Amino acid sequence: MLNRRQFIGGTAALTLGAGLDLKRLLAQGTADADMAFINGRIHTMDAANRVVSQVLIRNGRIATIGDTVPSQGVRTINLQGRTVIPGIIDAHNHIVLVGNRPGWNTPLEHVFTIPDAVAALKARAAGVPRGEFITTIGTMSAMQFDERRLPNLSELDAVDHPVFIIAAQGGARVNSAAKAWFEGKGIAIPSTDGTIAGMPQGLALQMLRRETLTLETRKRSAMDAMQYYARLGITTHRDAGAFHSDEPSTGVANENTNTMHNPFLALDREGKMPVRLRIDFLHQDSPNANPPLPTLSQRLRNSFPFFGDEWLKTGGIGEFTGGGLEGLRAIAKAGWRAEDHALNLAGVTGLIANREIVNAEIPITNLRWIISHIPDFNMDLANRMNAMGMGVLVGWGPTRTGMNVGPPYRMLMNHPIHKGYHSDGGDITVINPWLNLATMITGKNLAGQQILGDQNLTRQEALWLATAANKWFIWEDDIGSLETGNRADLVVLDRDFFTVPEDDIRKIRSLLTVVGGRIAHNDGIV
Ligand SMILES: [Zn+2]
């Protein structure tokens, strides 16, 4: 790999001559040296679902892909038959919340037993200054552990630091050191097993935010979050916002939505973004506010949609538009994308009816409006949304419980409506794409219960939703599939997604994640 000085001294002159913008190259770092991969099983996810063996990456893009690419004079990596997929696009999650967590936030979405979780926390703590908090906030679930519970106080005491964990779908624990720290601040934790719940849990989170968060710690968390999910194959996140709080909040899903992007913006300015981030703006104006649409009107007046660089870009309004019909009208008039989520049949039916009213006045058919989650959904609703050019985001399965809880993947796959994959993870469920894909394929949640009825997908279909199908939702055509001219976002997997036993899908990781030709994660194969 060339270092930056070698690159500037050598190739930059050529790329300048070729008309590339040197300032942009310096601002964003540079593509790693051109690379060729050979002897792989490269699933392109192109329109023909081609599987090829070689790809040549040049200047951050795919120069050639097929079974014989010209690789003379280029650094060549023999994949030894390993499986390669396009970088995964999570078209709606809460990575910006994860990037603003207090403490040394340590996602635990890749471990499946309590001893492995404790080992991961201990490994993390080894590099952390004495006395500082190790946290896992929102990025784990009790359901994922074979024990079907969270680690308790005595288990977490194996970590020689204060530990505070809050699981998606509820449950929080402290170890003895954390308990002592919080009790020293006046927050009583009466349990003996480390359980902290209700008001004390919120106050503890707020106290930790108040006392430890700085722009520097947030930048560290933002980088850690993006790198953690690069190890799981995500190369593009579309963030769906947070609930706004001016002050440090007691809520896992709350942040200051005016400042929470700052750590990511700082990393982008420094050219350090390991993966791509797309930002949507969540608004919650009351339909009865006076003057109307106090925050949404300012957003539409003072921000730009789809503005930024290839690493970090704004998007639309969501995952709440707020403001009722007037809010939707304002967004349609401004020509922005809009997204709301639906949690039940009545909810999604109401959202669609409102969009039909607005669409009759101000056409939205070219604005790619989205409804996400849709656990309850049917073909009639799909027809009505499709008539307005809308799309649905589905996923968020691993932590759902119940019978036939949807979404109806099979029906959607056979329907012309635009559909894509989202995890919705970061606060109420998990982001790990392999946990989500495993549910879509097996129909089982993290506890092994069947939740999808007859609506499960093939592996090819599930991966398509998380890659090529999400081009439409990101509104970018040059990621999501491995084709000549596209950005070089690809993942070399540690096992073959297409043939491993179903129960092993959840364990898949990346050996090598490349984003725009830059190595974002490398397990030593390059
Ligand atoms: Zn969400």
XYZ file of N, CA and C in Angstrom, residues 363-457:
285
model
N -47.736 16.682 -6.902
C -47.274 15.313 -7.191
C -45.968 14.961 -6.478
N -45.961 13.781 -5.859
C -44.752 13.308 -5.170
C -44.127 12.128 -5.905
N -44.656 11.805 -7.071
C -44.272 10.535 -7.709
C -42.797 10.452 -8.055
N -42.108 11.591 -8.177
C -40.673 11.536 -8.503
C -39.782 11.800 -7.295
N -40.367 11.872 -6.097
C -39.593 12.277 -4.914
C -39.143 11.086 -4.060
N -39.520 9.890 -4.455
C -39.078 8.669 -3.753
C -39.411 8.699 -2.261
N -40.658 8.962 -1.935
C -41.072 8.939 -0.534
C -41.117 7.501 -0.021
N -40.880 7.389 1.282
C -40.636 6.071 1.890
C -41.532 5.872 3.114
N -42.005 4.648 3.285
C -42.536 4.229 4.591
C -41.715 3.012 5.039
N -41.256 3.058 6.293
C -40.380 1.996 6.788
C -41.072 1.172 7.873
N -40.458 0.042 8.159
C -40.855 -0.961 9.174
C -42.001 -1.872 8.690
N -43.189 -1.305 8.468
C -44.406 -2.006 7.997
C -44.530 -3.474 8.435
N -44.570 -3.753 9.745
C -44.804 -5.147 10.149
C -46.130 -5.681 9.606
N -47.182 -4.843 9.623
C -48.474 -5.247 9.037
C -48.639 -4.506 7.721
N -48.851 -5.261 6.653
C -48.902 -4.640 5.331
C -49.589 -5.622 4.408
N -50.167 -5.109 3.330
C -50.819 -6.033 2.398
C -50.719 -5.517 0.966
N -51.209 -6.310 0.024
C -51.006 -5.997 -1.385
C -51.768 -4.753 -1.814
N -52.935 -4.540 -1.256
C -53.698 -3.331 -1.597
C -52.897 -2.082 -1.243
N -52.272 -2.096 -0.063
C -51.475 -0.931 0.349
C -50.237 -0.790 -0.540
N -49.655 -1.923 -0.903
C -48.493 -1.876 -1.805
C -48.890 -1.258 -3.145
N -50.067 -1.621 -3.646
C -50.545 -1.052 -4.911
C -50.702 0.465 -4.801
N -51.280 0.899 -3.712
C -51.535 2.346 -3.538
C -50.221 3.114 -3.404
N -49.276 2.575 -2.672
C -47.970 3.255 -2.547
C -47.232 3.262 -3.880
N -47.278 2.136 -4.555
C -46.565 2.026 -5.832
C -47.114 3.024 -6.852
N -48.414 3.280 -6.783
C -49.031 4.248 -7.710
C -48.490 5.657 -7.470
N -47.965 5.922 -6.270
C -47.390 7.244 -5.960
C -45.866 7.234 -6.076
N -45.320 6.167 -6.625
C -43.862 6.098 -6.791
C -43.121 5.930 -5.478
N -43.805 5.424 -4.468
C -43.182 5.299 -3.141
C -42.478 3.953 -2.976
N -41.664 3.852 -1.925
C -40.982 2.609 -1.614
C -41.113 2.251 -0.144
N -40.865 0.968 0.163
C -40.931 0.495 1.549
C -39.570 -0.067 1.979
N -39.204 0.225 3.226
C -38.000 -0.357 3.813
C -38.406 -1.423 4.818
N -37.794 -2.595 4.671
C -38.147 -3.728 5.526
C -36.896 -4.305 6.182
N -37.095 -4.994 7.290
C -35.992 -5.558 8.064
C -36.416 -5.555 9.516
N -35.494 -5.128 10.399
C -35.838 -5.017 11.811
C -36.557 -6.275 12.299
N -36.009 -7.438 11.968
C -36.661 -8.675 12.346
C -36.088 -9.383 13.552
N -34.755 -9.323 13.764
C -34.143 -10.250 14.724
C -34.686 -10.149 16.139
N -35.189 -8.981 16.532
C -35.664 -8.836 17.914
C -37.187 -8.771 17.995
N -37.866 -9.024 16.884
C -39.337 -9.091 16.953
C -39.755 -10.418 17.579
N -40.938 -10.427 18.210
C -41.493 -11.674 18.748
C -42.946 -11.816 18.320
N -43.413 -13.056 18.288
C -44.807 -13.324 17.929
C -44.880 -14.146 16.668
N -46.116 -14.485 16.263
C -46.320 -15.298 15.069
C -46.657 -14.392 13.892
N -46.059 -14.677 12.723
C -46.400 -13.937 11.504
C -46.358 -12.424 11.726
N -45.273 -11.950 12.338
C -45.205 -10.528 12.663
C -44.683 -9.693 11.502
N -44.371 -10.332 10.401
C -43.999 -9.578 9.218
C -42.639 -8.938 9.324
N -42.291 -8.062 8.368
C -43.130 -7.666 7.244
C -43.304 -8.808 6.233
N -44.292 -8.671 5.331
C -44.562 -9.750 4.364
C -43.548 -9.725 3.216
N -42.352 -10.241 3.504
C -41.255 -10.156 2.524
C -41.620 -10.807 1.194
N -42.209 -12.002 1.262
C -42.485 -12.762 0.027
C -43.463 -12.008 -0.860
N -44.519 -11.468 -0.266
C -45.483 -10.689 -1.043
C -44.774 -9.509 -1.705
N -43.932 -8.809 -0.939
C -43.246 -7.626 -1.485
C -42.291 -8.011 -2.605
N -41.601 -9.135 -2.428
C -40.627 -9.558 -3.441
C -41.324 -9.837 -4.765
N -42.586 -10.269 -4.724
C -43.333 -10.569 -5.944
C -44.111 -9.361 -6.464
N -43.922 -8.212 -5.831
C -44.690 -7.007 -6.174
C -43.747 -5.976 -6.806
N -44.251 -5.155 -7.747
C -43.353 -4.181 -8.392
C -42.913 -3.007 -7.512
N -43.496 -2.822 -6.344
C -43.132 -1.674 -5.496
C -41.635 -1.689 -5.173
N -41.035 -0.511 -5.041
C -39.641 -0.424 -4.610
C -39.532 -0.894 -3.165
N -38.577 -1.781 -2.919
C -38.368 -2.272 -1.557
C -36.862 -2.368 -1.309
N -36.489 -2.098 -0.066
C -35.084 -2.178 0.308
C -34.960 -2.614 1.749
N -33.721 -2.811 2.172
C -33.449 -3.331 3.517
C -33.021 -2.216 4.466
N -33.544 -2.264 5.671
C -33.048 -1.424 6.764
C -33.041 -2.256 8.039
N -32.095 -1.925 8.936
C -32.073 -2.619 10.230
C -32.871 -1.866 11.273
N -32.921 -0.531 11.137
C -33.476 0.357 12.167
C -32.714 0.231 13.483
N -31.512 -0.338 13.464
C -30.805 -0.601 14.705
C -30.083 0.618 15.272
N -29.571 0.423 16.500
C -28.797 1.459 17.181
C -29.405 1.872 18.500
N -30.711 1.734 18.622
C -31.339 2.043 19.900
C -32.387 0.997 20.299
N -33.242 0.600 19.346
C -34.301 -0.351 19.730
C -34.087 -1.745 19.150
N -33.138 -1.902 18.257
C -32.818 -3.231 17.753
C -31.377 -3.205 17.237
N -30.932 -4.320 16.653
C -29.519 -4.456 16.283
C -29.263 -4.029 14.838
N -28.051 -3.531 14.575
C -27.655 -3.103 13.231
C -27.007 -4.251 12.464
N -26.344 -5.185 13.153
C -25.613 -6.261 12.472
C -26.434 -6.833 11.310
N -25.971 -6.635 10.058
C -26.792 -7.063 8.917
C -26.985 -8.566 8.863
N -26.048 -9.338 9.406
C -26.148 -10.801 9.307
C -27.214 -11.343 10.233
N -27.449 -10.663 11.362
C -28.564 -11.061 12.221
C -29.879 -10.787 11.504
N -29.919 -9.658 10.797
C -31.133 -9.283 10.067
C -31.359 -10.195 8.868
N -30.307 -10.442 8.086
C -30.470 -11.315 6.918
C -30.839 -12.731 7.360
N -30.256 -13.182 8.476
C -30.572 -14.526 8.974
C -32.062 -14.646 9.266
N -32.644 -13.606 9.864
C -34.088 -13.641 10.135
C -34.885 -13.675 8.845
N -34.489 -12.853 7.855
C -35.229 -12.813 6.592
C -35.176 -14.171 5.879
N -34.079 -14.892 6.068
C -33.874 -16.162 5.352
C -34.473 -17.345 6.111
N -34.264 -17.380 7.425
C -34.725 -18.526 8.221
C -36.123 -18.313 8.791
N -36.555 -17.054 8.835
C -37.826 -16.759 9.474
C -37.753 -16.744 10.990
N -36.523 -16.925 11.537
C -36.389 -17.019 12.997
C -35.821 -15.725 13.575
N -36.330 -15.351 14.751
C -35.725 -14.226 15.473
C -34.478 -14.705 16.219
N -33.875 -13.796 17.002
C -32.618 -14.133 17.669
C -32.780 -15.251 18.693
N -33.998 -15.421 19.189
C -34.230 -16.487 20.161
C -34.583 -17.810 19.474
N -34.565 -17.816 18.122
C -34.829 -19.049 17.400
C -36.300 -19.330 17.160
N -37.161 -18.349 17.454
C -38.602 -18.543 17.253
C -39.001 -18.151 15.835
N -39.875 -18.941 15.218
C -40.377 -18.622 13.876
C -41.323 -17.430 13.966
N -41.019 -16.371 13.218
C -41.865 -15.170 13.305
C -42.427 -14.740 11.956
N -41.989 -15.369 10.856
C -42.358 -14.855 9.533
C -43.404 -15.686 8.800
N -43.885 -16.775 9.396
C -44.825 -17.610 8.656
C -44.187 -18.112 7.372
N -44.883 -17.905 6.236
C -44.356 -18.401 4.957
C -43.710 -17.279 4.139
N -43.269 -16.212 4.793
C -42.816 -15.014 4.072
C -41.298 -14.900 3.959
N -40.549 -15.944 4.318
C -39.097 -15.809 4.297
C -38.553 -15.794 2.868
N -37.311 -15.325 2.730
C -36.680 -15.078 1.431
C -35.540 -16.058 1.178
